[in-house]
Amino acid sequence: MVRVWTPFFSNTVDPVEIHKRKLFLWFSHLPQEEKQFGGYFSPETMHVDPLILERKPEESVGLLSFPLQTKTSSSPSVTVEQLFEATETSTEGRGLNVLLYGAVGTGKSTVFRKLVLDWCTGTILTHFKLLIPFSCEDLGELTKVLSLRDLVSRKYLHLKKHPLLSGEGNQAKDVLFLFNGMEKMKLDFRIGSTELCSDPNEALPAGVIMVNLLRKYLLPEASILVTTRLSALDRIPQKYVNRYAQICGFNDPDRQRAYFTGRLLQQSGGTEQNHEAQALIELLYRNLQRESQLAAACFLPSYCWLTCATLHFLHFTDAMAPIRTLTGIYTSFLRLNFGGEVLGRGTGASSPIQDHQSSLMLYIVRTVGKLAFDGVTYKRTSFSESELEQWIGGKTKTDEELRQLAMFRTDVLDFFLAPCVESSKQLQGDLCEHVERRYVFAIPAMQEYLAALYVVLGENKSALEKMTKQVSVAIGQASEDVNALVNILSKFIPLRIFAVFNLLKLFPKVYEKIRSHSKGSIARTMAAEMFRREDSYNEDVLDQVEQSVLGVHGPQPLQGSEGQPFELYPIFMGGLLHYGNRVLLQQLGCSIQSTTVVQITRTLRKYLVRELSKPQPPEELMDLLVLLYEFQNPRLTAEVLGSIRTIRLHNIRMTSLKCFVLSSVLSCTSASFHLEELDLSSCMLSQNMLQMLWPSFRHTHNLNLQFNSLGPETCILLRDLLLESNCCIRVLLLCDNPLLESGASILLEALPKNQSLKHLSLMHTGLGDQVALELAERLQQHPGLQELNIAYNNVGDNAALALVDACREHPSIHTVHLYLNPLSDVGKQSLYVRGIESHGSSGRRVRVLASVTEGTDISEDWHPILSVIRENASSWDHERLKQQLKVFLRDLEWGRQQQQSLWKQLHFRRVEKGVRQTLQMLEKNSPPPLP
């Protein structure tokens, strides 16, 4: 969204006005994670104020002791502007120091950004003439000592030597300093460590300047707002804080709904998408009102962002949007919340996170990720407090590790784990005296993501692998020095004496073999989890993701496995190997080497090809397509798809995302690749979805689009598809789509120029005599057609006879389906006679399927006709079918009476039995077995 700057900024040279203009531009810049949604957002439209409670200093005591428990309070809610109103305890001539704190994901940075933007537009805090924001992460990286005025001018050159920062008089009362993320700086308020300074021109370290500002020793008239996480609350002594305020996130469904409404309605473009977004918001709100686990997670605005990003991915993906993956959304989500963070800069020798610059994300993987992996392995989604204690910090020993663990528990653990809603309800009631509080991952898919990350990073190594790596590195380093000495001595002493030293070179090679086997095991795990037999008949994975967000409305879906299915787990493992996600993980301090990706990919390809040689249910096949899409590896995708020739996705509820996935995956194949069959029957396809699937159709010989309620407008797209020079569609099945005569006429325009089509099915598409006659005229223009199906339409005797005559003159048509049309008895008999080649005629014999009888004989095709009726009875007009079946019975009774042979009479009775069973099925709605 492009914002047009409003006229309140004139072209003045006032440095404050310049400051406002530049601040607005800087803080309006959206992070890359927001731009992936197409640029519909702006900070003004997507912001919802979180709940902010003013706290007393003593209320913050105990926050560190129980990080997993939500602290409730009767404290009044306030706005940021109200925090700077004078109070009875305010000191005349001194600015206010406000400490705004909150857990990870509650919205501190968002509030900080919105505060700056609102001040720039003159909405709030207008009594401050100058607002100066700083990032504590940025200040913490400064190595050069600077004065306060130089520090300001270094960040904001237009404020160089501004009089409000001179320290003269009480001009600083119009200044507000903002410091975001104080936990990322080491502040020391001890006099012996941080010298006192009241001169804004004296050069000092950034931390010392901040301490003196908070002490009110430097520019005491200035006001200060500091944001921080819970673990850093005690870094500023209480005597230097005038007011405490806690950001509590979205504590009620109405705030959450306001956030979702602003986000999803902004993301939807046209009117149709707007209606879809409104429906999504309504379903989401109902789920939140049920006090579901999602409602507990959306207490944190960060999880509201993740929920919106997931819904946008599921429902608003189109061919024009940038490539996005579910794995990429979760990786971006973690980068937004933990990008570049470290847990601490301690010096503990045995600390498990000293490598990778003490990456906080790596520590999360080794603790919470290990817990997630254990849950996925043993099919568990909830954990007791004792299990959390065991998995997260149970083996810590040193003071440094304990300090890091305390910080981690306070700031991070609540972000990933939340009290289980069901167990909390049991604890509140009297259902059980010994119910233990249990915790679950805030978003179920996050457990699978972290478990996948834990595996892909190689953290689930066996004891042998870990020991082998350490010994291999040590021996490899030692062998370099020893080899140099051996090379010198070997000139004077026989080398065989030093043969033992060659063993030093052997051990690293053994390690490489073990390491290679380890990477192969990751690929085997992915394939095994992907094709678990007990999960074969679950919903496809994208439907499961949607149900976890919107809830299940109506009957609960059937699950094939006894426990919780973890079908996203292998898909996340594949997605994490994508280069884009590896780059983001590298920024988080989690490195996945390219050699690792190559080894996993090589083994994975072999296992996927082997599994695809077996028949797979449509849901499993859809999951495989999602895996290949998440992987974003065209070469692997082409090699895997090269082993299959049929994709059957019948009865899969297709969405725009699934169509995009299918199209993207098939676009990775070569131009010579062709599918024998692409079955998309009963998939709830729309015209927009067909447009997205267009590239997929180019690779298909047999295209099945039956039972999709496609209207006449879709025939324009299908006509253009058939008119393409490289069209390879041989069979086009459009049964049970309301194409009507207008749509069918458009489709028939492709017949003269199309050279590939062999079989066209327009059964039950609303056709009449006009289209049948038009089809009879156009048949000669398409010499390759072999079979034509216009059964169950409104074609009468004359049009049917004209069509059969045209088929007899056609060089290749051998079968015409005309049953279940309003044909008279005379018409059926005439069709049968016309279909048989006559002496003295140039016409060919054509099989005409008009009834279960052909004159006084049983039709050879009676069984296929009844099978078609049975298969489609649930969606066809029962009354019309009953009438047609009664006509069949009448024809059969008449034909049986004309037979002299007992065997033929018995054959008639057998067919009559099948027709009567079909008739009973329509009355009872229960399919009978075929005779």
mmCIF file of N, CA and C in Angstrom, residues 741-834:
data_model
loop_
_atom_site.group_PDB
_atom_site.id
_atom_site.type_symbol
_atom_site.label_atom_id
_atom_site.label_comp_id
_atom_site.label_asym_id
_atom_site.label_seq_id
_atom_site.Cartn_x
_atom_site.Cartn_y
_atom_site.Cartn_z
ATOM 1 N N GLU A 741 -26.363 -25.471 -22.978
ATOM 2 C CA GLU A 741 -26.132 -25.421 -24.415
ATOM 3 C C GLU A 741 -25.198 -24.283 -24.793
ATOM 4 N N SER A 742 -25.270 -23.162 -24.064
ATOM 5 C CA SER A 742 -24.402 -22.029 -24.375
ATOM 6 C C SER A 742 -22.937 -22.393 -24.169
ATOM 7 N N GLY A 743 -22.641 -23.112 -23.082
ATOM 8 C CA GLY A 743 -21.260 -23.510 -22.823
ATOM 9 C C GLY A 743 -20.787 -24.571 -23.784
ATOM 10 N N ALA A 744 -21.648 -25.560 -24.074
ATOM 11 C CA ALA A 744 -21.257 -26.636 -24.981
ATOM 12 C C ALA A 744 -20.976 -26.101 -26.388
ATOM 13 N N SER A 745 -21.759 -25.111 -26.825
ATOM 14 C CA SER A 745 -21.528 -24.525 -28.145
ATOM 15 C C SER A 745 -20.154 -23.874 -28.224
ATOM 16 N N ILE A 746 -19.759 -23.215 -27.152
ATOM 17 C CA ILE A 746 -18.431 -22.601 -27.108
ATOM 18 C C ILE A 746 -17.355 -23.679 -27.178
ATOM 19 N N LEU A 747 -17.562 -24.767 -26.423
ATOM 20 C CA LEU A 747 -16.577 -25.842 -26.394
ATOM 21 C C LEU A 747 -16.412 -26.493 -27.772
ATOM 22 N N LEU A 748 -17.526 -26.639 -28.509
ATOM 23 C CA LEU A 748 -17.470 -27.304 -29.810
ATOM 24 C C LEU A 748 -16.720 -26.482 -30.849
ATOM 25 N N GLU A 749 -16.493 -25.208 -30.549
ATOM 26 C CA GLU A 749 -15.734 -24.372 -31.483
ATOM 27 C C GLU A 749 -14.293 -24.870 -31.638
ATOM 28 N N ALA A 750 -13.826 -25.653 -30.674
ATOM 29 C CA ALA A 750 -12.446 -26.144 -30.727
ATOM 30 C C ALA A 750 -12.284 -27.370 -31.607
ATOM 31 N N LEU A 751 -13.394 -28.035 -31.974
ATOM 32 C CA LEU A 751 -13.283 -29.292 -32.708
ATOM 33 C C LEU A 751 -12.573 -29.170 -34.060
ATOM 34 N N PRO A 752 -12.825 -28.139 -34.855
ATOM 35 C CA PRO A 752 -12.171 -28.104 -36.176
ATOM 36 C C PRO A 752 -10.652 -28.057 -36.125
ATOM 37 N N LYS A 753 -10.082 -27.393 -35.146
ATOM 38 C CA LYS A 753 -8.623 -27.208 -35.120
ATOM 39 C C LYS A 753 -7.909 -28.137 -34.147
ATOM 40 N N ASN A 754 -8.646 -28.773 -33.256
ATOM 41 C CA ASN A 754 -7.998 -29.687 -32.311
ATOM 42 C C ASN A 754 -7.680 -31.017 -32.983
ATOM 43 N N GLN A 755 -6.498 -31.569 -32.687
ATOM 44 C CA GLN A 755 -6.076 -32.815 -33.319
ATOM 45 C C GLN A 755 -5.872 -33.954 -32.324
ATOM 46 N N SER A 756 -6.028 -33.677 -31.030
ATOM 47 C CA SER A 756 -5.663 -34.684 -30.025
ATOM 48 C C SER A 756 -6.858 -35.411 -29.430
ATOM 49 N N LEU A 757 -8.029 -34.791 -29.364
ATOM 50 C CA LEU A 757 -9.162 -35.330 -28.617
ATOM 51 C C LEU A 757 -9.695 -36.613 -29.255
ATOM 52 N N LYS A 758 -9.842 -37.669 -28.433
ATOM 53 C CA LYS A 758 -10.371 -38.960 -28.882
ATOM 54 C C LYS A 758 -11.714 -39.290 -28.243
ATOM 55 N N HIS A 759 -11.896 -38.850 -27.017
ATOM 56 C CA HIS A 759 -13.094 -39.216 -26.248
ATOM 57 C C HIS A 759 -13.618 -37.970 -25.558
ATOM 58 N N LEU A 760 -14.863 -37.607 -25.839
ATOM 59 C CA LEU A 760 -15.494 -36.437 -25.232
ATOM 60 C C LEU A 760 -16.753 -36.870 -24.513
ATOM 61 N N SER A 761 -16.828 -36.577 -23.196
ATOM 62 C CA SER A 761 -18.011 -36.925 -22.400
ATOM 63 C C SER A 761 -18.699 -35.647 -21.939
ATOM 64 N N LEU A 762 -19.951 -35.473 -22.395
ATOM 65 C CA LEU A 762 -20.793 -34.339 -21.982
ATOM 66 C C LEU A 762 -22.060 -34.859 -21.309
ATOM 67 N N MET A 763 -21.954 -35.977 -20.632
ATOM 68 C CA MET A 763 -23.106 -36.583 -19.963
ATOM 69 C C MET A 763 -23.619 -35.677 -18.845
ATOM 70 N N HIS A 764 -24.932 -35.521 -18.803
ATOM 71 C CA HIS A 764 -25.608 -34.742 -17.762
ATOM 72 C C HIS A 764 -25.007 -33.333 -17.626
ATOM 73 N N THR A 765 -24.993 -32.636 -18.748
ATOM 74 C CA THR A 765 -24.470 -31.266 -18.753
ATOM 75 C C THR A 765 -25.519 -30.255 -19.213
ATOM 76 N N GLY A 766 -26.776 -30.679 -19.296
ATOM 77 C CA GLY A 766 -27.851 -29.749 -19.655
ATOM 78 C C GLY A 766 -27.960 -29.476 -21.145
ATOM 79 N N LEU A 767 -27.639 -30.459 -21.989
ATOM 80 C CA LEU A 767 -27.676 -30.255 -23.433
ATOM 81 C C LEU A 767 -29.058 -30.582 -23.991
ATOM 82 N N GLY A 768 -29.363 -30.004 -25.152
ATOM 83 C CA GLY A 768 -30.619 -30.275 -25.842
ATOM 84 C C GLY A 768 -30.386 -30.592 -27.301
ATOM 85 N N ASP A 769 -31.467 -30.515 -28.076
ATOM 86 C CA ASP A 769 -31.394 -30.863 -29.497
ATOM 87 C C ASP A 769 -30.447 -29.942 -30.257
ATOM 88 N N GLN A 770 -30.413 -28.669 -29.882
ATOM 89 C CA GLN A 770 -29.601 -27.708 -30.622
ATOM 90 C C GLN A 770 -28.126 -28.098 -30.630
ATOM 91 N N VAL A 771 -27.602 -28.451 -29.461
ATOM 92 C CA VAL A 771 -26.193 -28.829 -29.380
ATOM 93 C C VAL A 771 -25.953 -30.158 -30.073
ATOM 94 N N ALA A 772 -26.898 -31.098 -29.975
ATOM 95 C CA ALA A 772 -26.727 -32.388 -30.646
ATOM 96 C C ALA A 772 -26.639 -32.192 -32.156
ATOM 97 N N LEU A 773 -27.472 -31.301 -32.706
ATOM 98 C CA LEU A 773 -27.431 -31.040 -34.140
ATOM 99 C C LEU A 773 -26.146 -30.305 -34.522
ATOM 100 N N GLU A 774 -25.725 -29.369 -33.685
ATOM 101 C CA GLU A 774 -24.469 -28.658 -33.947
ATOM 102 C C GLU A 774 -23.287 -29.620 -33.893
ATOM 103 N N LEU A 775 -23.340 -30.544 -32.955
ATOM 104 C CA LEU A 775 -22.281 -31.541 -32.848
ATOM 105 C C LEU A 775 -22.242 -32.419 -34.095
ATOM 106 N N ALA A 776 -23.421 -32.786 -34.623
ATOM 107 C CA ALA A 776 -23.488 -33.605 -35.840
ATOM 108 C C ALA A 776 -22.849 -32.879 -37.025
ATOM 109 N N GLU A 777 -23.022 -31.551 -37.075
ATOM 110 C CA GLU A 777 -22.440 -30.776 -38.171
ATOM 111 C C GLU A 777 -20.930 -30.667 -38.067
ATOM 112 N N ARG A 778 -20.415 -30.580 -36.836
ATOM 113 C CA ARG A 778 -18.990 -30.321 -36.631
ATOM 114 C C ARG A 778 -18.138 -31.599 -36.588
ATOM 115 N N LEU A 779 -18.763 -32.758 -36.482
ATOM 116 C CA LEU A 779 -17.994 -33.990 -36.311
ATOM 117 C C LEU A 779 -17.015 -34.228 -37.454
ATOM 118 N N GLN A 780 -17.430 -33.943 -38.662
ATOM 119 C CA GLN A 780 -16.562 -34.222 -39.800
ATOM 120 C C GLN A 780 -15.308 -33.341 -39.799
ATOM 121 N N GLN A 781 -15.355 -32.256 -39.035
ATOM 122 C CA GLN A 781 -14.199 -31.368 -38.968
ATOM 123 C C GLN A 781 -13.156 -31.856 -37.965
ATOM 124 N N HIS A 782 -13.495 -32.905 -37.227
ATOM 125 C CA HIS A 782 -12.544 -33.473 -36.257
ATOM 126 C C HIS A 782 -12.452 -34.970 -36.508
ATOM 127 N N PRO A 783 -11.580 -35.398 -37.397
ATOM 128 C CA PRO A 783 -11.542 -36.816 -37.807
ATOM 129 C C PRO A 783 -10.988 -37.765 -36.750
ATOM 130 N N GLY A 784 -10.424 -37.261 -35.663
ATOM 131 C CA GLY A 784 -9.789 -38.154 -34.703
ATOM 132 C C GLY A 784 -10.690 -38.643 -33.586
ATOM 133 N N LEU A 785 -11.894 -38.092 -33.432
ATOM 134 C CA LEU A 785 -12.778 -38.466 -32.318
ATOM 135 C C LEU A 785 -13.235 -39.919 -32.456
ATOM 136 N N GLN A 786 -13.233 -40.649 -31.340
ATOM 137 C CA GLN A 786 -13.579 -42.073 -31.376
ATOM 138 C C GLN A 786 -14.798 -42.414 -30.530
ATOM 139 N N GLU A 787 -15.036 -41.655 -29.453
ATOM 140 C CA GLU A 787 -16.162 -41.970 -28.568
ATOM 141 C C GLU A 787 -16.810 -40.673 -28.117
ATOM 142 N N LEU A 788 -18.148 -40.672 -28.086
ATOM 143 C CA LEU A 788 -18.911 -39.470 -27.743
ATOM 144 C C LEU A 788 -19.996 -39.847 -26.754
ATOM 145 N N ASN A 789 -20.073 -39.097 -25.662
ATOM 146 C CA ASN A 789 -21.048 -39.406 -24.603
ATOM 147 C C ASN A 789 -21.878 -38.166 -24.318
ATOM 148 N N ILE A 790 -23.175 -38.230 -24.731
ATOM 149 C CA ILE A 790 -24.100 -37.149 -24.362
ATOM 150 C C ILE A 790 -25.320 -37.744 -23.659
ATOM 151 N N ALA A 791 -25.092 -38.801 -22.884
ATOM 152 C CA ALA A 791 -26.170 -39.447 -22.133
ATOM 153 C C ALA A 791 -26.718 -38.503 -21.059
ATOM 154 N N TYR A 792 -27.945 -38.839 -20.616
ATOM 155 C CA TYR A 792 -28.622 -38.114 -19.541
ATOM 156 C C TYR A 792 -28.682 -36.607 -19.827
ATOM 157 N N ASN A 793 -29.175 -36.260 -20.996
ATOM 158 C CA ASN A 793 -29.425 -34.873 -21.353
ATOM 159 C C ASN A 793 -30.869 -34.760 -21.832
ATOM 160 N N ASN A 794 -31.180 -33.788 -22.656
ATOM 161 C CA ASN A 794 -32.544 -33.580 -23.153
ATOM 162 C C ASN A 794 -32.569 -33.671 -24.679
ATOM 163 N N VAL A 795 -31.916 -34.697 -25.193
ATOM 164 C CA VAL A 795 -31.831 -34.904 -26.634
ATOM 165 C C VAL A 795 -32.991 -35.790 -27.098
ATOM 166 N N GLY A 796 -33.753 -35.307 -28.095
ATOM 167 C CA GLY A 796 -34.901 -36.052 -28.606
ATOM 168 C C GLY A 796 -34.547 -36.975 -29.755
ATOM 169 N N ASP A 797 -35.587 -37.605 -30.306
ATOM 170 C CA ASP A 797 -35.387 -38.622 -31.351
ATOM 171 C C ASP A 797 -34.677 -38.069 -32.574
ATOM 172 N N ASN A 798 -35.181 -36.966 -33.123
ATOM 173 C CA ASN A 798 -34.652 -36.456 -34.392
ATOM 174 C C ASN A 798 -33.191 -36.048 -34.269
ATOM 175 N N ALA A 799 -32.868 -35.318 -33.203
ATOM 176 C CA ALA A 799 -31.481 -34.887 -33.026
ATOM 177 C C ALA A 799 -30.566 -36.085 -32.805
ATOM 178 N N ALA A 800 -31.043 -37.086 -32.040
ATOM 179 C CA ALA A 800 -30.235 -38.282 -31.793
ATOM 180 C C ALA A 800 -29.986 -39.039 -33.084
ATOM 181 N N LEU A 801 -31.009 -39.166 -33.930
ATOM 182 C CA LEU A 801 -30.838 -39.874 -35.203
ATOM 183 C C LEU A 801 -29.847 -39.136 -36.105
ATOM 184 N N ALA A 802 -29.968 -37.804 -36.131
ATOM 185 C CA ALA A 802 -29.030 -37.026 -36.960
ATOM 186 C C ALA A 802 -27.597 -37.201 -36.481
ATOM 187 N N LEU A 803 -27.425 -37.247 -35.154
ATOM 188 C CA LEU A 803 -26.075 -37.413 -34.594
ATOM 189 C C LEU A 803 -25.508 -38.789 -34.929
ATOM 190 N N VAL A 804 -26.343 -39.840 -34.826
ATOM 191 C CA VAL A 804 -25.871 -41.194 -35.136
ATOM 192 C C VAL A 804 -25.520 -41.307 -36.620
ATOM 193 N N ASP A 805 -26.328 -40.687 -37.478
ATOM 194 C CA ASP A 805 -26.008 -40.707 -38.917
ATOM 195 C C ASP A 805 -24.660 -40.035 -39.169
ATOM 196 N N ALA A 806 -24.410 -38.929 -38.484
ATOM 197 C CA ALA A 806 -23.130 -38.237 -38.658
ATOM 198 C C ALA A 806 -21.979 -39.090 -38.145
ATOM 199 N N CYS A 807 -22.211 -39.825 -37.065
ATOM 200 C CA CYS A 807 -21.164 -40.691 -36.516
ATOM 201 C C CYS A 807 -20.850 -41.839 -37.472
ATOM 202 N N ARG A 808 -21.880 -42.360 -38.175
ATOM 203 C CA ARG A 808 -21.648 -43.437 -39.130
ATOM 204 C C ARG A 808 -20.797 -42.962 -40.303
ATOM 205 N N GLU A 809 -20.942 -41.688 -40.642
ATOM 206 C CA GLU A 809 -20.147 -41.137 -41.730
ATOM 207 C C GLU A 809 -18.752 -40.720 -41.263
ATOM 208 N N HIS A 810 -18.567 -40.682 -39.972
ATOM 209 C CA HIS A 810 -17.272 -40.255 -39.415
ATOM 210 C C HIS A 810 -16.248 -41.377 -39.556
ATOM 211 N N PRO A 811 -14.979 -41.065 -39.815
ATOM 212 C CA PRO A 811 -13.995 -42.139 -40.065
ATOM 213 C C PRO A 811 -13.561 -42.925 -38.840
ATOM 214 N N SER A 812 -13.796 -42.420 -37.623
ATOM 215 C CA SER A 812 -13.210 -43.118 -36.474
ATOM 216 C C SER A 812 -14.147 -43.322 -35.292
ATOM 217 N N ILE A 813 -15.267 -42.645 -35.208
ATOM 218 C CA ILE A 813 -16.156 -42.799 -34.042
ATOM 219 C C ILE A 813 -16.746 -44.210 -34.028
ATOM 220 N N HIS A 814 -16.639 -44.864 -32.883
ATOM 221 C CA HIS A 814 -17.161 -46.231 -32.769
ATOM 222 C C HIS A 814 -18.231 -46.372 -31.701
ATOM 223 N N THR A 815 -18.379 -45.388 -30.802
ATOM 224 C CA THR A 815 -19.359 -45.522 -29.721
ATOM 225 C C THR A 815 -20.024 -44.177 -29.455
ATOM 226 N N VAL A 816 -21.374 -44.211 -29.294
ATOM 227 C CA VAL A 816 -22.147 -43.023 -28.929
ATOM 228 C C VAL A 816 -23.039 -43.395 -27.754
ATOM 229 N N HIS A 817 -22.988 -42.602 -26.669
ATOM 230 C CA HIS A 817 -23.805 -42.842 -25.477
ATOM 231 C C HIS A 817 -25.018 -41.901 -25.514
ATOM 232 N N LEU A 818 -26.209 -42.494 -25.543
ATOM 233 C CA LEU A 818 -27.439 -41.694 -25.612
ATOM 234 C C LEU A 818 -28.479 -42.114 -24.573
ATOM 235 N N TYR A 819 -28.153 -42.992 -23.670
ATOM 236 C CA TYR A 819 -29.134 -43.465 -22.698
ATOM 237 C C TYR A 819 -29.533 -42.335 -21.733
ATOM 238 N N LEU A 820 -30.673 -42.534 -21.098
ATOM 239 C CA LEU A 820 -31.246 -41.577 -20.146
ATOM 240 C C LEU A 820 -31.615 -40.253 -20.804
ATOM 241 N N ASN A 821 -31.802 -40.258 -22.118
ATOM 242 C CA ASN A 821 -32.369 -39.113 -22.822
ATOM 243 C C ASN A 821 -33.849 -39.399 -23.077
ATOM 244 N N PRO A 822 -34.668 -38.379 -23.267
ATOM 245 C CA PRO A 822 -36.116 -38.607 -23.497
ATOM 246 C C PRO A 822 -36.394 -39.146 -24.904
ATOM 247 N N LEU A 823 -36.009 -40.402 -25.141
ATOM 248 C CA LEU A 823 -36.180 -41.036 -26.444
ATOM 249 C C LEU A 823 -37.403 -41.951 -26.418
ATOM 250 N N SER A 824 -38.139 -41.953 -27.516
ATOM 251 C CA SER A 824 -39.302 -42.835 -27.605
ATOM 252 C C SER A 824 -38.847 -44.262 -27.926
ATOM 253 N N ASP A 825 -39.768 -45.213 -27.783
ATOM 254 C CA ASP A 825 -39.442 -46.598 -28.109
ATOM 255 C C ASP A 825 -39.075 -46.739 -29.579
ATOM 256 N N VAL A 826 -39.818 -46.042 -30.422
ATOM 257 C CA VAL A 826 -39.515 -46.080 -31.860
ATOM 258 C C VAL A 826 -38.157 -45.459 -32.125
ATOM 259 N N GLY A 827 -37.863 -44.365 -31.400
ATOM 260 C CA GLY A 827 -36.577 -43.710 -31.578
ATOM 261 C C GLY A 827 -35.417 -44.619 -31.187
ATOM 262 N N LYS A 828 -35.545 -45.324 -30.072
ATOM 263 C CA LYS A 828 -34.483 -46.238 -29.643
ATOM 264 C C LYS A 828 -34.262 -47.337 -30.675
ATOM 265 N N GLN A 829 -35.387 -47.873 -31.193
ATOM 266 C CA GLN A 829 -35.252 -48.937 -32.182
ATOM 267 C C GLN A 829 -34.578 -48.405 -33.439
ATOM 268 N N SER A 830 -34.936 -47.203 -33.828
ATOM 269 C CA SER A 830 -34.334 -46.605 -35.033
ATOM 270 C C SER A 830 -32.845 -46.354 -34.825
ATOM 271 N N LEU A 831 -32.469 -45.915 -33.616
ATOM 272 C CA LEU A 831 -31.057 -45.683 -33.324
ATOM 273 C C LEU A 831 -30.266 -46.989 -33.411
ATOM 274 N N TYR A 832 -30.890 -48.059 -32.913
ATOM 275 C CA TYR A 832 -30.207 -49.347 -32.957
ATOM 276 C C TYR A 832 -30.009 -49.786 -34.405
ATOM 277 N N VAL A 833 -31.045 -49.613 -35.217
ATOM 278 C CA VAL A 833 -30.971 -50.021 -36.625
ATOM 279 C C VAL A 833 -29.970 -49.153 -37.375
ATOM 280 N N ARG A 834 -30.002 -47.842 -37.110
ATOM 281 C CA ARG A 834 -29.078 -46.935 -37.803
ATOM 282 C C ARG A 834 -27.623 -47.238 -37.438
#
